[in-house]
Short mmCIF file of C-alpha atoms in Angstrom, two decimals:
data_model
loop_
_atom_site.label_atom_id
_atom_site.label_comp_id
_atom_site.label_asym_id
_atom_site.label_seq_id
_atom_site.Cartn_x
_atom_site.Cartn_y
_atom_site.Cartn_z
CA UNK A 1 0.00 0.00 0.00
CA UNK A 2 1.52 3.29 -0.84
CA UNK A 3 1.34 6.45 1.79
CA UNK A 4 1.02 9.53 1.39
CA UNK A 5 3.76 11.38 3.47
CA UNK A 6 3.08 14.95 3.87
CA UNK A 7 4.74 15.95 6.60
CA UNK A 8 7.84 15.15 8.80
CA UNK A 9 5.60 14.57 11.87
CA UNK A 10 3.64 11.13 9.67
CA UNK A 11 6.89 9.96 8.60
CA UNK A 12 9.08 9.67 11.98
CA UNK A 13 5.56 8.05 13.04
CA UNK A 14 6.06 5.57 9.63
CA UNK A 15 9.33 4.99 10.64
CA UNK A 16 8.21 3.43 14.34
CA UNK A 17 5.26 1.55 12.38
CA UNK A 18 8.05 0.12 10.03
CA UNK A 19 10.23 -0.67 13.34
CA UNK A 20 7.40 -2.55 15.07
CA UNK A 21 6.77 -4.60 11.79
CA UNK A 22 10.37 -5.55 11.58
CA UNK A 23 10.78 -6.47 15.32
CA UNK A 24 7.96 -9.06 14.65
CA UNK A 25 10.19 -10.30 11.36
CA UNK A 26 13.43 -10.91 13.16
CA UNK A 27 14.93 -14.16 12.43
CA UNK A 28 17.05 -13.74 15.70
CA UNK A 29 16.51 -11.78 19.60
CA UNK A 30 19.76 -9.19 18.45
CA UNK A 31 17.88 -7.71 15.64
CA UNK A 32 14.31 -8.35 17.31
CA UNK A 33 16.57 -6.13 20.24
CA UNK A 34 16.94 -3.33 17.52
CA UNK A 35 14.05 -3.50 16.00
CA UNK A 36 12.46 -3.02 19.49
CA UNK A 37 14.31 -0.15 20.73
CA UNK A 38 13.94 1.80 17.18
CA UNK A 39 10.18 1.38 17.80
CA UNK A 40 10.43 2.61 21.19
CA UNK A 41 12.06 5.65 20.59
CA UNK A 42 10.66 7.23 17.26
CA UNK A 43 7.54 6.33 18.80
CA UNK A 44 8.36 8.39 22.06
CA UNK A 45 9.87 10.85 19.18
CA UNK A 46 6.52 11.14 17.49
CA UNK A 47 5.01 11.71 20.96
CA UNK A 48 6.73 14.39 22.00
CA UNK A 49 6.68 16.05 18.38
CA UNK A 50 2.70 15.99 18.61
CA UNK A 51 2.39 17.86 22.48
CA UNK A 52 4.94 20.26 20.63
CA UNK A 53 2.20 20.75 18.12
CA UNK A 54 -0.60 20.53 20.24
CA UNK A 55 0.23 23.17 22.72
CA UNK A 56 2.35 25.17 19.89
CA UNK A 57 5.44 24.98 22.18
CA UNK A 58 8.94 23.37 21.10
CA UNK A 59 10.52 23.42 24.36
CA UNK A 60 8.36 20.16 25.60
CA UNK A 61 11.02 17.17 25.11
CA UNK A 62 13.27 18.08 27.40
CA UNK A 63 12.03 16.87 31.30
CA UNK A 64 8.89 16.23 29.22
CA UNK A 65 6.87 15.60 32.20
CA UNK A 66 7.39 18.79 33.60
CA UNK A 67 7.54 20.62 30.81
CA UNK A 68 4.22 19.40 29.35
CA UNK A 69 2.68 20.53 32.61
CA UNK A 70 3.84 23.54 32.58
CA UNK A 71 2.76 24.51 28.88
CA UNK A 72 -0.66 22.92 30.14
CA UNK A 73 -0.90 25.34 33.22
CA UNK A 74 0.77 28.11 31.21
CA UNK A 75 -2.36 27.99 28.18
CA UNK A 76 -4.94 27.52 31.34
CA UNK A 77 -5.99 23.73 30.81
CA UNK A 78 -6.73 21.52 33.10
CA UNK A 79 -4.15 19.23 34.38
CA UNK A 80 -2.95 16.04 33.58
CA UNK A 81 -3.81 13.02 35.74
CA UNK A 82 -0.49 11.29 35.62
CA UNK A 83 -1.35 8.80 38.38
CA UNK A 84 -3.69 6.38 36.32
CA UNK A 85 -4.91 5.93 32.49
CA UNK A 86 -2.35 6.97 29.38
CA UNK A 87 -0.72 9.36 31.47
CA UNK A 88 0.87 6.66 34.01
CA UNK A 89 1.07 4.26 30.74
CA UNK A 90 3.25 7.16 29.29
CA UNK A 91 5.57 7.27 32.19
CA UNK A 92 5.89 3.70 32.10
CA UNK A 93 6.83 3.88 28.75
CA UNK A 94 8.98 7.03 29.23
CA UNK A 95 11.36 4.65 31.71
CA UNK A 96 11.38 1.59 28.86
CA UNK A 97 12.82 4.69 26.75
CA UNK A 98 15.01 5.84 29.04
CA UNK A 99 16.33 2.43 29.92
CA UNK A 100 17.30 2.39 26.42
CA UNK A 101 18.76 5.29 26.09
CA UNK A 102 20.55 6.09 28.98
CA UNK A 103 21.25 2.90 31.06
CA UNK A 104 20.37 -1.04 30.46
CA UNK A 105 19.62 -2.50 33.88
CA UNK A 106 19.72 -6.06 33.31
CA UNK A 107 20.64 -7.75 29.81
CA UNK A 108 17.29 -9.14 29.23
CA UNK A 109 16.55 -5.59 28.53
CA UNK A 110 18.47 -5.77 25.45
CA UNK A 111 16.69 -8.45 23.94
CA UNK A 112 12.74 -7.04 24.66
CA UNK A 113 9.82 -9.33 23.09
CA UNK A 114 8.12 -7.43 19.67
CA UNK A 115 4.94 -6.88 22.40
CA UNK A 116 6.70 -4.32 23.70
CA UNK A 117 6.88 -2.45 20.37
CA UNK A 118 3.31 -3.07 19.93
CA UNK A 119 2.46 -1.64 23.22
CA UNK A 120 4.55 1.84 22.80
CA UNK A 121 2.60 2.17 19.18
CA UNK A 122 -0.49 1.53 20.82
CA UNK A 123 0.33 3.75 24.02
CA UNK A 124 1.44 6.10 21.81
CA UNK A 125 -1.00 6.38 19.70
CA UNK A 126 -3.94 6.88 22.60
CA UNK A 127 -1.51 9.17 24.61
CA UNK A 128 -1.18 11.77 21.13
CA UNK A 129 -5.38 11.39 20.81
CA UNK A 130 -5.22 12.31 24.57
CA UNK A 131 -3.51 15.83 24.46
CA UNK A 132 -4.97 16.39 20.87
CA UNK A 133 -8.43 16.18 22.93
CA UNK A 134 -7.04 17.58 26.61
CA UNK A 135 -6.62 20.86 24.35
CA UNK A 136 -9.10 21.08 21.74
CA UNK A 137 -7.99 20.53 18.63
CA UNK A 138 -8.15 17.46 16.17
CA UNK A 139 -5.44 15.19 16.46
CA UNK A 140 -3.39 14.63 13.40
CA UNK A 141 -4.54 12.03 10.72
CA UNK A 142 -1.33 10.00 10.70
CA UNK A 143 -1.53 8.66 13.76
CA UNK A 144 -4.43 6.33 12.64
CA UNK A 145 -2.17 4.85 10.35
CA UNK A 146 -1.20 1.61 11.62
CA UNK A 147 0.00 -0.52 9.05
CA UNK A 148 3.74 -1.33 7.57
CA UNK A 149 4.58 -4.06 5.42
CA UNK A 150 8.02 -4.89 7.23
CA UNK A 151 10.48 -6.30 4.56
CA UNK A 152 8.53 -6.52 1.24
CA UNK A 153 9.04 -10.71 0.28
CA UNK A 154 10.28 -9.38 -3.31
CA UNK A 155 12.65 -7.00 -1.49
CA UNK A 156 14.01 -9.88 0.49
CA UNK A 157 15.17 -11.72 -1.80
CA UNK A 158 17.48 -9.05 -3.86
CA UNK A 159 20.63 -9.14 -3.40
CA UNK A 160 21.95 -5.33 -2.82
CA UNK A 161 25.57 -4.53 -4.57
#
C-alpha cells in the first residue's frame, strides 16, 4: 500500500510503524533487540513532536513531564492526571525509553519481546489522541495509520551490490 507522506511529523511516526513490523520479522533476539528499541524511541519521538504541536510549544522534550505541565498550566488547561490511564502508561513507557537510552539494567533488557513495540505504538498512539483532545484541537490524521509491510518478500530476496 503506498502512503502519502506529507509531513515530517507522519513519517518519523512511519518509521516506528516500520520498526514494530520488523521487530515481529526478526529471524534472531539481536535484531528483534533493535528493531524493538527503534520502535520505542521514534515512537516516544513522534510523541513528544505531537504535544509540541498541540500546545504550539517546542521546548516540551526536554524533562517532558514537567515541561508538558507547565505549557498545560501556562495555556490555562486543566491538568494532567499522571497517576492512572495513558498518562501513568506514558511514564511507564517514558522509563522503557530511558532504559534504552541512557542505562540497560539487566541484559534481558536488550533483547525485549516485539509486544513491547506493539504496546509503545499503541500507548502512543492513545496518549497523542489524549492531548490532541485535553486541548481542543483534532489530532493529526497519521496517527491512525497503523500498518507497515516490514520487509517486502520481493525485497528480500534481492541481493543489494
Amino acid at each position: 500500500m503506498l502512503k502519502l507522506i506529507e509531513n515530517n511529523h507522519y513519517h518519523i511516526w512511519t518509521d516506528a510503524l516500520h520498526a514494530r513490523a520488523l521487530s515481529h520479522e526478526a529471524s534472531n533476539r539481536w535484531d528483534r533487540g533493535t528493531y524493538v528499541r527503534w520502535a520505542l524511541m521514534t515512537a516516544w519521538i513522534a510523541l513528544e513532536i505531537a504535544c509540541q504541536d498541540a500546545l504550539e510549544e517546542p521546548k516540551i522534550s526536554y524533562s517532558f513531564k514537567d515541561n508538558l505541565n507547565k505549557a498545560i498550566e501556562e495555556k490555562s488547561f486543566p491538568k494532567l492526571d499522571w497517576s492512572q490511564g495513558i498518562w501513568q502508561e506514558v511514564l511507564n513507557l517514558q522509563e522503557l525509553r530511558k532504559n534504552c537510552a541512557h542505562r540497560f539494567s539487566q541484559e534481558t533488557d536488550l533483547f525485549p519481546d516485539a509486544s513491547v513495540a506493539d504496546n509503545a505504538i499503541v500507548i502512543v498512539r492513545q496518549a497523542i489522541a489524549a492531548i490532541y483532545k485535553h486541548v481542543g484541537k483534532n489530532g493529526p490524521l497519521w496517527i491512525n495509520d497503523d500498518t507497515d509491510q516490514g520487509w517486502a518478500k520481493k525485497r528480500r530476496n534481492q541481493s543489494f551490490c
